PDB file of C-alpha atoms in Angstrom:
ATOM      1  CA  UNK H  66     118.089 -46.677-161.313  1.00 41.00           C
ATOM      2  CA  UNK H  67     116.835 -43.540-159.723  1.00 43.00           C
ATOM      3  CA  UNK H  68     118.466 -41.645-156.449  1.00 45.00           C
ATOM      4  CA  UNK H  69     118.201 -42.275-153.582  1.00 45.00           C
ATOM      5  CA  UNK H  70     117.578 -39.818-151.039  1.00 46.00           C
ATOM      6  CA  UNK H  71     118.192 -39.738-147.164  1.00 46.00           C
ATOM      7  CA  UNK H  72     115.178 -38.889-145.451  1.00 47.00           C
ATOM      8  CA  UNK H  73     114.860 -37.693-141.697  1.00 47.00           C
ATOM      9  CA  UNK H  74     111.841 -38.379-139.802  1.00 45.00           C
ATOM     10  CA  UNK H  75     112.153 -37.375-135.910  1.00 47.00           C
ATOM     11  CA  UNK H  76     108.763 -39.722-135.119  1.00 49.00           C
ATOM     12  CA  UNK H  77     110.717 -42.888-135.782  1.00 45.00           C
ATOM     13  CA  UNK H  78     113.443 -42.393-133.222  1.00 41.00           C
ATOM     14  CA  UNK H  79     116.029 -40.532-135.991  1.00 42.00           C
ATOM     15  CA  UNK H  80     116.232 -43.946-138.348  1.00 44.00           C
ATOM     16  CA  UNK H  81     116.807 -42.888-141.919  1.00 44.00           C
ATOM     17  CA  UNK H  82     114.054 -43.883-144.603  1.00 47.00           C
ATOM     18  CA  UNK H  83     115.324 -44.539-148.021  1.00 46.00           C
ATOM     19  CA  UNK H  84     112.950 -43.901-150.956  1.00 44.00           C
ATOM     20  CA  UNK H  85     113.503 -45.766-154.478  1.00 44.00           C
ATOM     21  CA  UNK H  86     110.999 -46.464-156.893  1.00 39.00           C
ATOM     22  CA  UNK H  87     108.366 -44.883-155.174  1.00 37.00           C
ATOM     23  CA  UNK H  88     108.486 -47.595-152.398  1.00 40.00           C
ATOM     24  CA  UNK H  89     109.577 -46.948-149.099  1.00 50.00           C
ATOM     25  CA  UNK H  90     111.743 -49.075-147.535  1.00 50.00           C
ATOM     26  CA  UNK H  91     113.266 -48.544-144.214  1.00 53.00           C
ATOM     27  CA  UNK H  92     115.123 -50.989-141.186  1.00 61.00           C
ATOM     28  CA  UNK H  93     112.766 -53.053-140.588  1.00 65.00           C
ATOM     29  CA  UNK H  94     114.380 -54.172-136.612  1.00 67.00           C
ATOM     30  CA  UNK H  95     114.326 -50.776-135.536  1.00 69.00           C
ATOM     31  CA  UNK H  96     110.393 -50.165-136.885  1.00 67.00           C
ATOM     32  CA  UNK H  97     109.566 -53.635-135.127  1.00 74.00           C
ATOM     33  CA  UNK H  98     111.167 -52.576-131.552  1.00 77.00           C
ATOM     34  CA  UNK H  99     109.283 -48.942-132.090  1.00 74.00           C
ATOM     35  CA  UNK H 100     105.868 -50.935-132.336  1.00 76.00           C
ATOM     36  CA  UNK H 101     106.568 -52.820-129.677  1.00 78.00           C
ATOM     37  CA  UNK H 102     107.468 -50.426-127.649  1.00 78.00           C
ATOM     38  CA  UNK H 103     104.555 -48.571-128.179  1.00 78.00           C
ATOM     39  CA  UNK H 104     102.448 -51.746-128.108  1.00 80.00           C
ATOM     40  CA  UNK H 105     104.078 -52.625-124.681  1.00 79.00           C
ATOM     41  CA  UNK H 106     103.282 -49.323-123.097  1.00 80.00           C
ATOM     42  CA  UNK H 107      99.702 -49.353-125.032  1.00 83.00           C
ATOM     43  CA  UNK H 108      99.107 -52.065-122.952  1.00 81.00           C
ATOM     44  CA  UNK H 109     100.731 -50.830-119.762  1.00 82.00           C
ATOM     45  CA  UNK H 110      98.613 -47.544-120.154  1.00 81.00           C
ATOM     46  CA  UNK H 111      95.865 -49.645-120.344  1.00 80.00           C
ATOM     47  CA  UNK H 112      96.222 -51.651-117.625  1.00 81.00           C
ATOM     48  CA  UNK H 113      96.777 -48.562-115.397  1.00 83.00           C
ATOM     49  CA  UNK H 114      93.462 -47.714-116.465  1.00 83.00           C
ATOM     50  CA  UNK H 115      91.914 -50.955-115.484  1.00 84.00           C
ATOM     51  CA  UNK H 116      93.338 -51.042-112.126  1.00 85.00           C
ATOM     52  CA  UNK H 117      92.461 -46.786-111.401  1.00 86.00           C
ATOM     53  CA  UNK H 118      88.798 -47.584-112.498  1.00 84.00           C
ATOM     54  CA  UNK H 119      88.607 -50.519-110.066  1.00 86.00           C
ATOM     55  CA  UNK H 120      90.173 -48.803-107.340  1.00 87.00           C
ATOM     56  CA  UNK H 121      87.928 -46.382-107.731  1.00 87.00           C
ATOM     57  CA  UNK H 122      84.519 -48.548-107.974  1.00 86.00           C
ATOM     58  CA  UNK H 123      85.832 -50.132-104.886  1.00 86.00           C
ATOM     59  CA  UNK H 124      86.144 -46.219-103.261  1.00 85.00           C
ATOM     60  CA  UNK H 125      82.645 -45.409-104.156  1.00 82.00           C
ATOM     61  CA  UNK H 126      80.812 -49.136-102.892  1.00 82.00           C
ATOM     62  CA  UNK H 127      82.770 -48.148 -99.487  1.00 79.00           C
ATOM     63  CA  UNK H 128      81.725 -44.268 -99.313  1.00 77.00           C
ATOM     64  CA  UNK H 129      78.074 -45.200 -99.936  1.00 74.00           C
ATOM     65  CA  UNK H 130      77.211 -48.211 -97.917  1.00 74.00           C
ATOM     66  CA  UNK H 131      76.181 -48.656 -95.009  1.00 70.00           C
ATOM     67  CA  UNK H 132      78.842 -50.646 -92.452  1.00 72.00           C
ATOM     68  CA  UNK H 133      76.887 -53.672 -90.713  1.00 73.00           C
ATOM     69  CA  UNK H 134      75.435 -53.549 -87.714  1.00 74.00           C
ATOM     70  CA  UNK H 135      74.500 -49.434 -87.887  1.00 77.00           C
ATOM     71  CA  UNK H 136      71.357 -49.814 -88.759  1.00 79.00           C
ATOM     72  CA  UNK H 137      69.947 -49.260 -85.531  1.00 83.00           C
ATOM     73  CA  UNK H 138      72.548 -46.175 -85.013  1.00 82.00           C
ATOM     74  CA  UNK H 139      71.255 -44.734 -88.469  1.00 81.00           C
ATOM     75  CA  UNK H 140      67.316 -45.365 -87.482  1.00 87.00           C
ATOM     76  CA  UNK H 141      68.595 -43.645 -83.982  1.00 89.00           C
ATOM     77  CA  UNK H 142      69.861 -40.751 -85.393  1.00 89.00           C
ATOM     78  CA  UNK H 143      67.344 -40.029 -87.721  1.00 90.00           C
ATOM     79  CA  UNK H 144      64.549 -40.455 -85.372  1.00 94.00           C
ATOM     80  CA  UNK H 145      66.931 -37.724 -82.880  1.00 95.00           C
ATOM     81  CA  UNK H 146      67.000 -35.402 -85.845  1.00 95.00           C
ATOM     82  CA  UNK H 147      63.739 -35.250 -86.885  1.00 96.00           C
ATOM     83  CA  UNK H 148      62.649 -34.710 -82.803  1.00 97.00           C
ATOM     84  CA  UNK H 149      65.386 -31.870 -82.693  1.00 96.00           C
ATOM     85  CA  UNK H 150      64.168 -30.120 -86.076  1.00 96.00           C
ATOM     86  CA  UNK H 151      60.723 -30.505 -84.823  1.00 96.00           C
ATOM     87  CA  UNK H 152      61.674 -29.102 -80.945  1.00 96.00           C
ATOM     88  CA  UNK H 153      63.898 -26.268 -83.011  1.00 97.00           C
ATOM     89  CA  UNK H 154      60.106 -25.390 -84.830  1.00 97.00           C
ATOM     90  CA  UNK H 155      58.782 -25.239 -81.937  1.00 97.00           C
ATOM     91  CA  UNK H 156      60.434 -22.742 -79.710  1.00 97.00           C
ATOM     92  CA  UNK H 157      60.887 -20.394 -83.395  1.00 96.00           C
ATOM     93  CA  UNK H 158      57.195 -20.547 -83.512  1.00 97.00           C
ATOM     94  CA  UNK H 159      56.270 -19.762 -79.791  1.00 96.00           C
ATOM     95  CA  UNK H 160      58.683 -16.953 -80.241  1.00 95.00           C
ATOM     96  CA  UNK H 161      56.717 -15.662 -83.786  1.00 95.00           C
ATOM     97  CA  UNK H 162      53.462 -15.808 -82.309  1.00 95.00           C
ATOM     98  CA  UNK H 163      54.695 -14.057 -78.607  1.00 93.00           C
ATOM     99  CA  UNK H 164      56.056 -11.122 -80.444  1.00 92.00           C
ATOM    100  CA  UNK H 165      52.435 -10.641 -82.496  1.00 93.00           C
ATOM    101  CA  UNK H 166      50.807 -10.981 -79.911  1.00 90.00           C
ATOM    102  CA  UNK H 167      52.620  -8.721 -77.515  1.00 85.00           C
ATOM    103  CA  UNK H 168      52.224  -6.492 -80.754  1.00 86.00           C
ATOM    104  CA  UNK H 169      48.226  -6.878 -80.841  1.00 88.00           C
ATOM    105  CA  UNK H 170      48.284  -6.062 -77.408  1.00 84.00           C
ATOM    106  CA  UNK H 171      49.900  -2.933 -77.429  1.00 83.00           C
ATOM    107  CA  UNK H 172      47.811  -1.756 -80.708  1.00 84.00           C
ATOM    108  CA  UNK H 173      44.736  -3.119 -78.649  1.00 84.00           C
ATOM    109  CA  UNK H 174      45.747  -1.032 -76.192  1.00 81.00           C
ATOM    110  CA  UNK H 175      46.363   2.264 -78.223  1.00 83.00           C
ATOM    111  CA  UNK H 176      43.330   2.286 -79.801  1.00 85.00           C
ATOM    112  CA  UNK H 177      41.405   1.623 -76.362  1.00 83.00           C
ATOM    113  CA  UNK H 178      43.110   5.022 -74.792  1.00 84.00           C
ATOM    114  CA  UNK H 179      42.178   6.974 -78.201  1.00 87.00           C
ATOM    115  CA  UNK H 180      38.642   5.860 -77.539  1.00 88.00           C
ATOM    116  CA  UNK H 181      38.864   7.072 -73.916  1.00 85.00           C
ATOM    117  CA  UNK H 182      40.709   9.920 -74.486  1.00 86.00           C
ATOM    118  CA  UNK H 183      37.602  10.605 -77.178  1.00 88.00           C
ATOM    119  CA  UNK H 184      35.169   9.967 -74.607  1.00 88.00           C
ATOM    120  CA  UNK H 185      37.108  12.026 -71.903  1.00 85.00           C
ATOM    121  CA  UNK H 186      37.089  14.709 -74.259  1.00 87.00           C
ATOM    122  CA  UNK H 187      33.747  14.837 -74.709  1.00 88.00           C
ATOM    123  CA  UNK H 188      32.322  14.562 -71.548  1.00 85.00           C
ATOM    124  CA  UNK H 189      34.768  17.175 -70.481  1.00 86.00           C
ATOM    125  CA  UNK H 190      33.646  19.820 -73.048  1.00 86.00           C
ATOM    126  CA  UNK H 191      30.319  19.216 -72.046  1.00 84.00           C
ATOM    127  CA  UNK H 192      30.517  19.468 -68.508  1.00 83.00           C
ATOM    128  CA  UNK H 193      32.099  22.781 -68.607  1.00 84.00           C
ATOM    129  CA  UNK H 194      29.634  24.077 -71.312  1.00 83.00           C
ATOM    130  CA  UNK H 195      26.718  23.654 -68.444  1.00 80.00           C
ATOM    131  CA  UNK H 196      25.837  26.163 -66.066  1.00 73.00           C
ATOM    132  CA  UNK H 197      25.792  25.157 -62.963  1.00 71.00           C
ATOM    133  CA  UNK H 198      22.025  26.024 -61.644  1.00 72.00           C
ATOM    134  CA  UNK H 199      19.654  23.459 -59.915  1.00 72.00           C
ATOM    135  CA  UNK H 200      18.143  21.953 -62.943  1.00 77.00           C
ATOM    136  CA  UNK H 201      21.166  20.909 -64.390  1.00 79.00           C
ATOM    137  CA  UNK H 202      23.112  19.844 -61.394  1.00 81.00           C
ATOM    138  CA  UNK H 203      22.029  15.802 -61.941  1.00 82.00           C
ATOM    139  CA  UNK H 204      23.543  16.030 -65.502  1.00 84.00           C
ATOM    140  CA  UNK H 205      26.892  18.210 -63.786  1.00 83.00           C
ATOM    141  CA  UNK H 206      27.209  15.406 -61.299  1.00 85.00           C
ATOM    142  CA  UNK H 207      26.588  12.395 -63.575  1.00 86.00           C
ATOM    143  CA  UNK H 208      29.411  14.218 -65.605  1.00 85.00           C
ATOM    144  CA  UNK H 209      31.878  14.295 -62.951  1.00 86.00           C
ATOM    145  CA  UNK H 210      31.790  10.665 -62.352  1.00 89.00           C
ATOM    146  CA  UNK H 211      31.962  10.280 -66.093  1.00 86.00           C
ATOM    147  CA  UNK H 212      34.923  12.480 -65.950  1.00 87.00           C
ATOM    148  CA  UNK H 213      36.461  10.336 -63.533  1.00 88.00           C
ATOM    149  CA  UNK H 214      35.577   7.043 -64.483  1.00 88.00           C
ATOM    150  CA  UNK H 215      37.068   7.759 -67.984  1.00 84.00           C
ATOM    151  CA  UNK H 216      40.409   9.644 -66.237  1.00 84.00           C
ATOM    152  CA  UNK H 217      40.790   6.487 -64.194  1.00 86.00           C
ATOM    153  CA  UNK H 218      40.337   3.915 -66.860  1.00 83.00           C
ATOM    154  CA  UNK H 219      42.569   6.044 -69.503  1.00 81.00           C
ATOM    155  CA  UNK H 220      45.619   6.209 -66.879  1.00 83.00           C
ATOM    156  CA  UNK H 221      45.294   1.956 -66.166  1.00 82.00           C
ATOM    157  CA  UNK H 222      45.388   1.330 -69.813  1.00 77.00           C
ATOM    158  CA  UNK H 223      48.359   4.273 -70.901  1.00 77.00           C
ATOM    159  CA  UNK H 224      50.451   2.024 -67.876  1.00 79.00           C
ATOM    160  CA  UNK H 225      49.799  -1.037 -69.234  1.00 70.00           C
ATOM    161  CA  UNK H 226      51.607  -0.547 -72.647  1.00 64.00           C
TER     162      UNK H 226
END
């Protein structure tokens, strides 16, 4: 007969294994009560499992239906939502197309005195470049209303922007 030697293993709750021949041989009750242990909270683990998944199947059917009867209060509110987002488009629009044109208007108006202010230019240089004798005193007069005209017309459209 060979030794024997004690073994320690600290995975089967500090029960000594006893090797001879190559075979190992250990207390059997105390190896049957570890499986079942282990079987017993297996199982336990497992039905923990179970009842968390249900639970939470049961969570998600109630967070994403619909409670009877609010149909009409969904088909109300989505109706109200769509008439605000569309109201909400509406007034950010009219604002948009307000501030161009106010914008238009004031380059429309710019350019309108730079033409004048051309034209006043113009007639002005050439009213003071004729002499003032009797055969040009048609043209000096048509020039002075000219002059005027364009004076007036610059001065109504510099106070309108």
């Amino acid at each position: 007969m060979r030794q024997t030697e004690n073994i320690s293993n600290p995975m089967i709750d500090k029960h000594q294994v006893y090797v001879e021949n190559n075979i190992y041989k250990c207390n059997l009750e105390s190896l049957t009560t570890l499986i079942r242990n282990n079987e017993s909270l297996i199982s336990e683990h497992n039905n923990n499992l179970s009842n968390t998944n249900s639970i939470l199947l049961e969570i998600d059917n109630t967070l994403s239906s619909i409670p009877n009867g609010s149909y009409p209060l969904t088909i109300t509110s989505g109706i109200l939502s769509a008439i605000v987002a569309a109201g909400v488009a509406f007034f950010l629009n009219y604002l948009f197309w307000r501030k161009i044109r106010n914008h238009n208007r004031i380059s429309h108006f710019a350019q309108l005195s730079i033409e004048l202010l051309d034209l006043f230019e113009f007639n002005s240089t050439n009213y003071w470049l004729l002499n003032c004798n009797k055969n040009n005193q048609l043209k000096v007069k048509n020039l002075e209303t000219q002059i005027k005209s364009n004076f007036t017309v610059l001065r109504v459209s510099l106070t309108e922007f």
